[in-house]
Short mmCIF file of C-alpha atoms (C1' of nucleotides) in Angstrom, two decimals:
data_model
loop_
_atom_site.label_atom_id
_atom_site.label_comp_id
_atom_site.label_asym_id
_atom_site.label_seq_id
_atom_site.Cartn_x
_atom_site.Cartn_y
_atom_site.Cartn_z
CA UNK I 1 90.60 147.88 -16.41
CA UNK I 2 87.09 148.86 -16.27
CA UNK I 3 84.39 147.98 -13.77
CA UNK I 4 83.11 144.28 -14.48
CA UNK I 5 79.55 145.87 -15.99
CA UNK I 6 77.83 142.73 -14.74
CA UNK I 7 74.40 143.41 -13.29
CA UNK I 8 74.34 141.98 -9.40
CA UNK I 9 76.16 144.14 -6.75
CA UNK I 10 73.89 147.46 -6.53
CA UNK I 11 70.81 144.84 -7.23
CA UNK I 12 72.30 143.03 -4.01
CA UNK I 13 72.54 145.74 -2.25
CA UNK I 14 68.74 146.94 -2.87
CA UNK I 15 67.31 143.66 -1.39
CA UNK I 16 69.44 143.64 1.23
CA UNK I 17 68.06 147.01 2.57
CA UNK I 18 64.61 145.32 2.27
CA UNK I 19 65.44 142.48 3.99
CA UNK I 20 67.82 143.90 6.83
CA UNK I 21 65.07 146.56 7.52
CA UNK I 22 62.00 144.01 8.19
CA UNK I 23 63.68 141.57 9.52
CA UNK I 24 67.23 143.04 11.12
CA UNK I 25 69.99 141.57 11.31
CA UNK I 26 69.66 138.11 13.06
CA UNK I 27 66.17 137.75 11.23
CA UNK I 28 67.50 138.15 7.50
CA UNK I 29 68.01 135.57 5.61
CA UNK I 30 70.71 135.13 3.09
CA UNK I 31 68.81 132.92 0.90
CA UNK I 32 66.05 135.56 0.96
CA UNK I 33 68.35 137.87 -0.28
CA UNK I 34 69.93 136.37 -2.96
CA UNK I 35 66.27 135.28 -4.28
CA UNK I 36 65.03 138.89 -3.79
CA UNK I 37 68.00 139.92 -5.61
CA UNK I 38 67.25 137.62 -8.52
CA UNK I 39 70.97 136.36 -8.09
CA UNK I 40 72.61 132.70 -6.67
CA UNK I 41 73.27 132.64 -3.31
CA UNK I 42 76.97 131.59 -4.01
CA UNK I 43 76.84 135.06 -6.23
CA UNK I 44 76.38 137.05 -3.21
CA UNK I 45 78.81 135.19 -1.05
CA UNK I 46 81.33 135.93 -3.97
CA UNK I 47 80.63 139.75 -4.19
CA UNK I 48 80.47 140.80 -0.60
CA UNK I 49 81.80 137.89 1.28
CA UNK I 50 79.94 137.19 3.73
CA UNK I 51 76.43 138.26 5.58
CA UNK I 52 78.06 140.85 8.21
CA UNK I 53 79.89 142.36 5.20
CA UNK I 54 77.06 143.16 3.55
CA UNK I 55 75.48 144.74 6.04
CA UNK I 56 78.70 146.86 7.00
CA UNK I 57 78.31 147.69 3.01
CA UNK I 58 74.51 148.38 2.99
CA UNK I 59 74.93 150.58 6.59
CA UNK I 60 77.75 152.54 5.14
CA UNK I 61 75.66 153.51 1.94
CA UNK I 62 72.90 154.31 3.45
CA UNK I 63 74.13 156.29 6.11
CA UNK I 64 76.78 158.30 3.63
CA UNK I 65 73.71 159.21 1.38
CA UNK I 66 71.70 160.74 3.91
CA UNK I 67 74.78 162.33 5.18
CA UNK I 68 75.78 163.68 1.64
CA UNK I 69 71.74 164.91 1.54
CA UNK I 70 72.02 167.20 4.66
CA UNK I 71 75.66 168.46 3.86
CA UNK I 72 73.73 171.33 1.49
CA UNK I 73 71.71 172.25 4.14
CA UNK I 74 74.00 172.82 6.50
CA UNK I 75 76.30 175.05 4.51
CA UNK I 76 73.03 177.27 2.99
CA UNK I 77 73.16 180.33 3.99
CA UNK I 78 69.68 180.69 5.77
CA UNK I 79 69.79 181.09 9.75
CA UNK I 80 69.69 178.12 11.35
CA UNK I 81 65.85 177.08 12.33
CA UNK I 82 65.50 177.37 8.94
CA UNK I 83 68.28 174.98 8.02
CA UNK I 84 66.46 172.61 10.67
CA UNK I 85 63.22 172.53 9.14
CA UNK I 86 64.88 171.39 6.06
CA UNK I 87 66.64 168.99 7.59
CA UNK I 88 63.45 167.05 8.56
CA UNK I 89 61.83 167.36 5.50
CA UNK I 90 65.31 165.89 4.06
CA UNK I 91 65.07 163.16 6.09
CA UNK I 92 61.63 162.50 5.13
CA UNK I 93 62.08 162.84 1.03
CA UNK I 94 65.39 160.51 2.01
CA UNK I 95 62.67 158.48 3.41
CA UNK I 96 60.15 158.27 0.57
CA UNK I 97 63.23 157.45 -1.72
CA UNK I 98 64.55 154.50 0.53
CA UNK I 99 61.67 153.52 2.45
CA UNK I 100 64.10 151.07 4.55
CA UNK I 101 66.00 153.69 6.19
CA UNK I 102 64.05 154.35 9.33
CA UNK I 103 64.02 150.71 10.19
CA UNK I 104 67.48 150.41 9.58
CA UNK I 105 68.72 153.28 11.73
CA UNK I 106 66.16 152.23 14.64
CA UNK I 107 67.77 148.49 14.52
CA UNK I 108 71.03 149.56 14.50
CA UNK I 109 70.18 151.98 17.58
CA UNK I 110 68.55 148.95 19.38
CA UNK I 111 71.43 146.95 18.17
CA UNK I 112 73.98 148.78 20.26
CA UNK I 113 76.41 148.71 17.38
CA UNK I 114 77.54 144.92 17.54
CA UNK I 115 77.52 144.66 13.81
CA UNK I 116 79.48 147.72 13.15
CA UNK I 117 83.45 147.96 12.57
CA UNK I 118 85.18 151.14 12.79
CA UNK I 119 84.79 152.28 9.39
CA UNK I 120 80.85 152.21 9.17
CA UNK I 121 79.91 153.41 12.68
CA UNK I 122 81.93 156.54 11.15
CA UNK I 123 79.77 156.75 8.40
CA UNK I 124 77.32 156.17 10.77
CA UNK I 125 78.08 159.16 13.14
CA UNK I 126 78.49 161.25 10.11
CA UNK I 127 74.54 162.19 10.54
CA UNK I 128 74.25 162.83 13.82
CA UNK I 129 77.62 165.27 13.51
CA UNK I 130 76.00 167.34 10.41
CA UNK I 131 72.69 168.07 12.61
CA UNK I 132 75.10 169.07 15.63
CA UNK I 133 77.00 171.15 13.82
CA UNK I 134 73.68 173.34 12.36
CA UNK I 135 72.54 173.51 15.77
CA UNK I 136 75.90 174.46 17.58
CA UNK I 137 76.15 177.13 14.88
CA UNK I 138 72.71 178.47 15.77
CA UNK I 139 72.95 178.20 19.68
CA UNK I 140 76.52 180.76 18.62
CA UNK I 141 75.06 182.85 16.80
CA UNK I 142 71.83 183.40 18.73
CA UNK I 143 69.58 182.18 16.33
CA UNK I 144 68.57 179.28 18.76
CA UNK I 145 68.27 179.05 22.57
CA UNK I 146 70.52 177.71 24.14
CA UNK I 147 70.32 173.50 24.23
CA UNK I 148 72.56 170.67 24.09
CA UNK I 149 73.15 170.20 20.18
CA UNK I 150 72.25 166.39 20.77
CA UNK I 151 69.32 167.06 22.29
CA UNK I 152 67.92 169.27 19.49
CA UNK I 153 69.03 166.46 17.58
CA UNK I 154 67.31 163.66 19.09
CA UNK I 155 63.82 166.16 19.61
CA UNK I 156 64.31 166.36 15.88
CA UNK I 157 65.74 163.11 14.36
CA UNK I 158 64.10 160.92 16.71
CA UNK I 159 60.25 161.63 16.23
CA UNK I 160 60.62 161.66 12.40
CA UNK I 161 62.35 158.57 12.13
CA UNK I 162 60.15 156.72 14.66
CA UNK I 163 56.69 157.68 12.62
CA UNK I 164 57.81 156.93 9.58
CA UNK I 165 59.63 153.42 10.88
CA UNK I 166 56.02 153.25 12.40
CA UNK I 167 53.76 153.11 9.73
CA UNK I 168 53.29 149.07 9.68
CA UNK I 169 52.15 149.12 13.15
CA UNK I 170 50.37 151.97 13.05
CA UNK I 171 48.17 150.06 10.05
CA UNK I 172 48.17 147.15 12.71
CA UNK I 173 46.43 149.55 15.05
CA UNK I 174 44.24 150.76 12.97
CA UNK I 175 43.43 147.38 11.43
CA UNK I 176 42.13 146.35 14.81
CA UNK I 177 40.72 149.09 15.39
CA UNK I 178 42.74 150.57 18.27
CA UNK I 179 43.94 153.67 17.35
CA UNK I 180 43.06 155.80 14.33
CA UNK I 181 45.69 157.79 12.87
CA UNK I 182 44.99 158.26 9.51
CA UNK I 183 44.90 161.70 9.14
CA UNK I 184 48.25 162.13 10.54
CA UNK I 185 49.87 161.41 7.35
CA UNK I 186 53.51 162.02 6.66
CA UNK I 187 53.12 165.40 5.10
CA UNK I 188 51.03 166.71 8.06
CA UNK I 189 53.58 165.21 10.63
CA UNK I 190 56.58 167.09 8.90
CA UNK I 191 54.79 169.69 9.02
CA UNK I 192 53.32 170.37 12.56
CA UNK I 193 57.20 168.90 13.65
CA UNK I 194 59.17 171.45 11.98
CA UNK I 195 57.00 173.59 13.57
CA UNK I 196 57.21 172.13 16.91
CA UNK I 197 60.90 171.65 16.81
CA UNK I 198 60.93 175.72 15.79
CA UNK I 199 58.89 176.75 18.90
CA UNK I 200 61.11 174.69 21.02
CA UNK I 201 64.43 175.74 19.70
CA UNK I 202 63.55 179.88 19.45
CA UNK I 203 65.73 181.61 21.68
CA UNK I 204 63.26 182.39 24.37
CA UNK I 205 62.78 186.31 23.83
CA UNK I 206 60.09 187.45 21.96
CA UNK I 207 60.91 187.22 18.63
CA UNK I 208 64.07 189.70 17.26
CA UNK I 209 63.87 189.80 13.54
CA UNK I 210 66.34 187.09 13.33
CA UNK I 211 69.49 188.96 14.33
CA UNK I 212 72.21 188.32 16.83
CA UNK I 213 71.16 188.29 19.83
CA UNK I 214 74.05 187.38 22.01
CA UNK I 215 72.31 184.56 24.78
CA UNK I 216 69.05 183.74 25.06
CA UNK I 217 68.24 183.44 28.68
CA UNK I 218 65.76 180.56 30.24
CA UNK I 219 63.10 181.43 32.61
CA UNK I 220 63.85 179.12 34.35
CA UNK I 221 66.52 179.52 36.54
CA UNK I 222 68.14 176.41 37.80
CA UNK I 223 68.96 174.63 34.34
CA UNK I 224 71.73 174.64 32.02
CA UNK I 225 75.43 173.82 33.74
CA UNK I 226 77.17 173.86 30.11
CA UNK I 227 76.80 172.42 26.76
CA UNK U 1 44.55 124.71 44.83
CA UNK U 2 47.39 127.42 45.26
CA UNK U 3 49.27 128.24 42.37
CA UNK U 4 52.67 126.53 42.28
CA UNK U 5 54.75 128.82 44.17
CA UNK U 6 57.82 127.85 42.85
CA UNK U 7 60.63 130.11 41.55
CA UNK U 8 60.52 130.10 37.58
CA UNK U 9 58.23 132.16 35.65
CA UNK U 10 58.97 135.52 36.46
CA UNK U 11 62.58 135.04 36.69
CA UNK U 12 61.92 133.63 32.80
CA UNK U 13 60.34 136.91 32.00
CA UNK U 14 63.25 138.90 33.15
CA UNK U 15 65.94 137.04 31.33
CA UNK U 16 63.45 137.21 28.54
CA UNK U 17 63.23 140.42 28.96
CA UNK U 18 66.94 140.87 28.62
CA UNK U 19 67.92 138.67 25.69
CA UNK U 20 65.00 140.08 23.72
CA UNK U 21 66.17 143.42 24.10
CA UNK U 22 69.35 143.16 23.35
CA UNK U 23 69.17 140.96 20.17
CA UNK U 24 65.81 141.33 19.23
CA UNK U 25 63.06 138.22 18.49
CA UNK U 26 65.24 136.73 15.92
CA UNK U 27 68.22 136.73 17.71
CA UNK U 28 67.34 135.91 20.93
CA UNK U 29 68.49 132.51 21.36
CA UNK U 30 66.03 130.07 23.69
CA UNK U 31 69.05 128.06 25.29
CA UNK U 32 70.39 132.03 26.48
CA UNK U 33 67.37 132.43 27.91
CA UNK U 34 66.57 129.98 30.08
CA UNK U 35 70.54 129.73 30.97
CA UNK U 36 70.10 133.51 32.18
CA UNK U 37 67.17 132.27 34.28
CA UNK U 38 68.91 129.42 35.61
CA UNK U 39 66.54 126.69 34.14
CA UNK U 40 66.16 124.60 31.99
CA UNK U 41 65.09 124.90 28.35
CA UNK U 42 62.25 122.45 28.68
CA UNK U 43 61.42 124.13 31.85
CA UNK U 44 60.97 127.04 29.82
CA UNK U 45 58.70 125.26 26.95
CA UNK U 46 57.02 124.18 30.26
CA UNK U 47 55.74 127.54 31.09
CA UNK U 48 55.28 129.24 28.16
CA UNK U 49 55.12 127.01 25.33
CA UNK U 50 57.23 129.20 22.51
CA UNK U 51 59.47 131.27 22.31
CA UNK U 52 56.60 132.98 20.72
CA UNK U 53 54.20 132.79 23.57
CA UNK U 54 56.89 133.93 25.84
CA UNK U 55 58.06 137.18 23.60
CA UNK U 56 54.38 138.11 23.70
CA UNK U 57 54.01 137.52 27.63
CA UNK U 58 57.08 139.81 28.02
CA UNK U 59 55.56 142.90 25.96
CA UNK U 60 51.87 142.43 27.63
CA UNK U 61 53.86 142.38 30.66
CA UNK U 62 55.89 145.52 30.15
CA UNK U 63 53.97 147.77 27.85
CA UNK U 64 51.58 146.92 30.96
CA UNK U 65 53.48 148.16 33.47
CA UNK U 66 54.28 151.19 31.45
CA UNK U 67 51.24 152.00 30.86
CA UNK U 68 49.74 151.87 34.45
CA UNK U 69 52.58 153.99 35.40
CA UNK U 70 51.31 156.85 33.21
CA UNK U 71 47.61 156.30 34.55
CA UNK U 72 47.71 157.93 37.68
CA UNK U 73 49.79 160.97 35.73
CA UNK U 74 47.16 161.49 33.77
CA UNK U 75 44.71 161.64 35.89
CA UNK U 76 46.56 164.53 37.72
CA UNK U 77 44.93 167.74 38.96
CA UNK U 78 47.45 169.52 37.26
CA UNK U 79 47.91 171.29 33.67
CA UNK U 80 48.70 169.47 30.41
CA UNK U 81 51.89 170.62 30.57
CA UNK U 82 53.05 169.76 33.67
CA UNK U 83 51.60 166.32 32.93
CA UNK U 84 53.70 165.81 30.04
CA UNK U 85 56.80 166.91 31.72
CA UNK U 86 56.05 163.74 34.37
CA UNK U 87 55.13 161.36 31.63
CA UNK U 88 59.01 162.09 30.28
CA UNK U 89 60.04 161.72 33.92
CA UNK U 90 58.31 158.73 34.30
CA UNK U 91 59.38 156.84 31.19
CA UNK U 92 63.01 158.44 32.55
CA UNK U 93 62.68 156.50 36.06
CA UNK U 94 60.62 153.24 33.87
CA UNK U 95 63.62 152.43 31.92
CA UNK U 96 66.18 153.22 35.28
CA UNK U 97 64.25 150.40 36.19
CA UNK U 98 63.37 148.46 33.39
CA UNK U 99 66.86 148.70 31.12
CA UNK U 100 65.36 147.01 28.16
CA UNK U 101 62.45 148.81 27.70
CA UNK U 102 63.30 151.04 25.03
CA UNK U 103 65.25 148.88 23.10
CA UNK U 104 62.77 146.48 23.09
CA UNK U 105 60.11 149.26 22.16
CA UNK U 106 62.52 150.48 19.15
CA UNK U 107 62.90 146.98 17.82
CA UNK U 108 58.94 146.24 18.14
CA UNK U 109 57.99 149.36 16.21
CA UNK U 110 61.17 148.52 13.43
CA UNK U 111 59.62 145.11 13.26
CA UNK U 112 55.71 146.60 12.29
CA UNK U 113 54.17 144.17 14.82
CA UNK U 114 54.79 141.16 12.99
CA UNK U 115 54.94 139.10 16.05
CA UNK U 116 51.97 140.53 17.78
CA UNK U 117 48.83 138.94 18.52
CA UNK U 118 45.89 140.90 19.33
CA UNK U 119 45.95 141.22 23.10
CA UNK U 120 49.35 141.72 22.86
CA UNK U 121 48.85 144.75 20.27
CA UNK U 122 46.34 145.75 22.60
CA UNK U 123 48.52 146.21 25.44
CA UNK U 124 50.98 147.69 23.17
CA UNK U 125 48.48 150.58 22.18
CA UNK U 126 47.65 151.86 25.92
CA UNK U 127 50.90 153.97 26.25
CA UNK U 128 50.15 156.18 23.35
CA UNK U 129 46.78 156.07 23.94
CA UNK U 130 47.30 157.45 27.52
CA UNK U 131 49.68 160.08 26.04
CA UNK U 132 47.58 160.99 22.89
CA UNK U 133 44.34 160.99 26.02
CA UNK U 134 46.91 164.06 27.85
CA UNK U 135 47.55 166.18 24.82
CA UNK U 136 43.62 166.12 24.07
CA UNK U 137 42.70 167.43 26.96
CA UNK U 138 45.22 170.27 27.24
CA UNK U 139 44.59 170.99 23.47
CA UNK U 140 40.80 171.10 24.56
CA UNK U 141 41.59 173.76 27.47
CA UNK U 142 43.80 175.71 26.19
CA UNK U 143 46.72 174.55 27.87
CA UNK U 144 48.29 173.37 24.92
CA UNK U 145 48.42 174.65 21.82
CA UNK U 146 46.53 172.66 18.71
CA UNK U 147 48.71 169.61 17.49
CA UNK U 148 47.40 166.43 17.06
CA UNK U 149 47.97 164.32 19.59
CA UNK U 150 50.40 161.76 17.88
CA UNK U 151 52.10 164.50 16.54
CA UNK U 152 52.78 165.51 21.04
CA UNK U 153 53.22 161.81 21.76
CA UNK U 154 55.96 161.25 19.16
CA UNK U 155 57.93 164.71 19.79
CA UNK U 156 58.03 163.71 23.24
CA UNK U 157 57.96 160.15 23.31
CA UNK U 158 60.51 159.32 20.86
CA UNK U 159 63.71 161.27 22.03
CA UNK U 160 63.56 159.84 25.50
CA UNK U 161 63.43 156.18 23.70
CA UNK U 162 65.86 156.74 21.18
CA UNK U 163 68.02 158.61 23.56
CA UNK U 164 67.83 155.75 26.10
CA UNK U 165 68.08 152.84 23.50
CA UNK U 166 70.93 154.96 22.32
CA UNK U 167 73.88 154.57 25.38
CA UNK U 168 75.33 151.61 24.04
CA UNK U 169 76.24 152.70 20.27
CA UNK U 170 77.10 155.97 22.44
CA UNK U 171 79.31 154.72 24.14
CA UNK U 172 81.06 153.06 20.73
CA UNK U 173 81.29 156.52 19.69
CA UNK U 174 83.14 157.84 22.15
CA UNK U 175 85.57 155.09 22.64
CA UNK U 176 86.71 155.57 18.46
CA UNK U 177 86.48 159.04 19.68
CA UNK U 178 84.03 159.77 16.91
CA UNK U 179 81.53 162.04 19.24
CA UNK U 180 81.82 162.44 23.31
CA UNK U 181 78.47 163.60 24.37
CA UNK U 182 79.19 162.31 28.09
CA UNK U 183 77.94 165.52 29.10
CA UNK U 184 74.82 164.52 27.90
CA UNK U 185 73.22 162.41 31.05
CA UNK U 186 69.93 160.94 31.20
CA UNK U 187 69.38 163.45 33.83
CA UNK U 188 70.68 166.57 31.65
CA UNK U 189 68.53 165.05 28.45
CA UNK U 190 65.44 164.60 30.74
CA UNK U 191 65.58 167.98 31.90
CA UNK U 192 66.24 169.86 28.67
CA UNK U 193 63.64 167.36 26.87
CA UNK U 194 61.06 168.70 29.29
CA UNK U 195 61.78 172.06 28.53
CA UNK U 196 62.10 171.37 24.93
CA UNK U 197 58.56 169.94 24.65
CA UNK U 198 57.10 172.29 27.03
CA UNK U 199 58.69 175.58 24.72
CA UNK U 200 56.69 173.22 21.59
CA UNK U 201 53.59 173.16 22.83
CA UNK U 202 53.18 176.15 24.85
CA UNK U 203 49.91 178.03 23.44
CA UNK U 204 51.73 180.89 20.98
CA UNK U 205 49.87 183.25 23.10
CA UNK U 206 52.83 185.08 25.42
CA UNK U 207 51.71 183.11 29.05
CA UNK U 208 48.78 183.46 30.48
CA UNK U 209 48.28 182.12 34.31
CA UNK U 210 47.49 178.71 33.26
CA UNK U 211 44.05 179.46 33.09
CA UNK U 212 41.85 178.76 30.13
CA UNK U 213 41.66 180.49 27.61
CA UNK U 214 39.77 178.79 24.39
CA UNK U 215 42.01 178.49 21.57
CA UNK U 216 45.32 178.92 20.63
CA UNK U 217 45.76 180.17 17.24
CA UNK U 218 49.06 179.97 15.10
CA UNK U 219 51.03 182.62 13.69
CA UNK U 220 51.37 181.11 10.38
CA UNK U 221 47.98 180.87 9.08
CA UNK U 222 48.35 177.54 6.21
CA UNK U 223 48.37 174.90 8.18
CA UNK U 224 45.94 172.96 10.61
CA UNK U 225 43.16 171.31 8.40
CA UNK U 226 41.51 169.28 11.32
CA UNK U 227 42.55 167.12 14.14
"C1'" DG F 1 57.56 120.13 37.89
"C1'" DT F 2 62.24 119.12 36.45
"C1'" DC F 3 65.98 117.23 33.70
"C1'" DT F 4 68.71 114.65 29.75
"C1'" DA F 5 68.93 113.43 25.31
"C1'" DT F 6 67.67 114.03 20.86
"C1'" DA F 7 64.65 114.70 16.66
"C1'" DC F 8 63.92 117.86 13.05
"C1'" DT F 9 64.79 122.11 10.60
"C1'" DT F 10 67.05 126.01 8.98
"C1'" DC F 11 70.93 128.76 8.08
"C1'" DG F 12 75.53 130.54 6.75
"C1'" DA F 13 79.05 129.24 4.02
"C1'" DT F 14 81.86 126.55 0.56
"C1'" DA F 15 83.42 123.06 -2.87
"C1'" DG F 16 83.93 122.39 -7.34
"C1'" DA F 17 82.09 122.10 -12.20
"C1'" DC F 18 81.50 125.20 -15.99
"C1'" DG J 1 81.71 135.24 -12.88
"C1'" DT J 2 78.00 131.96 -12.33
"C1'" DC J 3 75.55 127.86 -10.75
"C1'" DT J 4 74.29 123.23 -8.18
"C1'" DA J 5 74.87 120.54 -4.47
"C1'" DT J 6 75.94 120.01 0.05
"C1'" DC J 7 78.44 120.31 4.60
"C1'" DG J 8 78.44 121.42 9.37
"C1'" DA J 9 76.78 124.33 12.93
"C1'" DA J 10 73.14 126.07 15.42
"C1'" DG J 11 68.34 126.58 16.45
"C1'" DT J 12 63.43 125.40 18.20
"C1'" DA J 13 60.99 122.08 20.12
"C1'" DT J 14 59.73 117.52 22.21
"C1'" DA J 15 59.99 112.69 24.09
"C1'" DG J 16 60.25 110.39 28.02
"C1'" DA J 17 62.52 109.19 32.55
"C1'" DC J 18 62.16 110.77 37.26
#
DNA sequence: GTCTATACTTCGATAGAC
DNA sequence: GTCTATCGAAGTATAGAC
């Protein structure tokens, strides 16, 4: 029994992603949809049931492929602010593939999770785990200082995804001619943040030729109760 | 003529303020609004005309405040540094205040300004602008090293946000049990943050007094065209 | 300034023919 | 599997009495 070949559900899926991401949620419309899809609104209803189901399906796609695109990083074998750098340039080619994915995961953030059953906000969780796991990795092994792994995350994850989700306003800005920041373009920004988010995760001596090093110890005395 | 002290318009803006953030402009239901503020919906048209007109009195009115709480940092007799470390503090203690300001900052930037007019874009603009003003200055004296100064405002600015915005689907997490990072307080996150940015933009130069010294030059030659 | 009642529109969803 | 037509709920906004 093969796979009805028809033509709609992927084609579905693609204009929902444009339409949850500019709109979110409450603001998309299913008519839109359907019409951006090029199928009948009674098409869509009989694929995917109704509007929160599609958006359970479109969150779980997108969030398992960009999950499935940092999985290879994490298990190179390259120390760990290495595997980090990569990781934000991932997120940014993810990005230039499926230009509605910042949007989407900055919704869903603002969103608190109301739309999401069990089974997405694990696919959901699946990114933020990957990154953790690099970082824990490189805290162990001395390769980074030591910092909560979610806060490495969120230095890294955060400012990515919030500049590229900015670009429309950013044209706004510049469009009125209250900020110019054209010549921060996305390959610039990847690349002074990787090297940001190096400096800031480098264990804090000197610089050992990338060896263990069992803790790296902060200046700064009265930090750091545990991670 | 006095202006009509009675009791309505500001407590509008704060249950604005409230259903905005937490279902964004599209989902933010009129009738919620004014019920939260105790009035009545043609009270509310009364005052503010739209829902429109009202969305874009609440982010004037908060991007405002935010903004004018940064002022005085920046205008500090103290290094770049330690200014940025207070601005992070500050938008720490803003939202302690003000829950739904990063939420409502998250979904603004996800929705590319599509409901902004130009004062209200104007308004908008000061917080980075205030930021972006910091980094300048520290890049100028040697305080900081050379980024741009969006590429500072978003490395800093965007974790806090995110990580704020960020409790509720948190807390999600940890009741499926799919993450517990209730280590992870604001407090712990504002403190490591600091640190995190300050390691990032520390001049690669080992640590000079604080003084100035002219330019900070990178280790890795390629990359800086311009600012 | 404040409230009730309601006009007008849009949206999610389905019935039912093919 | 696909389409047309439409229902019923919910939403923004206003009219008009007080």
């Amino acid at each position: 029994m093969p796979r009805p070949a028809t033509v709609s559900p992927e084609q579905i899926l693609d204009a929902a992603a444009l339409e949850f991401s500019e709109r979110g949620y409450a603001g998309a419309r299913v008519d839109r949809i359907a019409r951006r899809a090029g199928v009948n609104k009674a098409m869509l209803y009989y694929h995917f049931g109704s509007k929160q189901s599609l958006y359970r399906a479109l969150l779980r796609w997108i969030f398992s492929r960009a999950a499935d695109r940092l999985l290879p990083i994490a298990a190179a074998a390259v120390p760990a602010d290495e595997k980090i750098a990569r990781v934000i340039s991932a997120i940014a080619a993810f990005t230039a593939e499926h230009a509605f994915f910042p949007a989407i995961m900055l919704r869903e953030v603002a969103d608190g999770g109301v739309h999401l059953d069990p089974d997405t906000l694990q696919a959901l969780a699946r990114v933020p785990m990957v990154v953790g796991g690099v970082v824990r990795q490189g805290v162990a092994d001395g390769t980074l200082r030591r910092v909560h792994p979610m806060t490495a995350y969120f230095s890294m994850l955060a400012p990515i995804v919030f500049f590229l989700a900015g670009e429309p306003i950013r044209k706004q800005l510049a469009a009125r001619r209250l900020a110019n920041m054209a010549s921060l373009t996305p390959e610039v920004f990847v690349d002074e943040l990787q090297q940001t988010v190096r400096l800031a995760l480098a264990p804090s001596a000197p610089r050992a030729s990338a060896a263990g090093r069992r803790h790296a110890h902060n200046r700064s005395s009265l930090r750091r109760k545990r991670l």
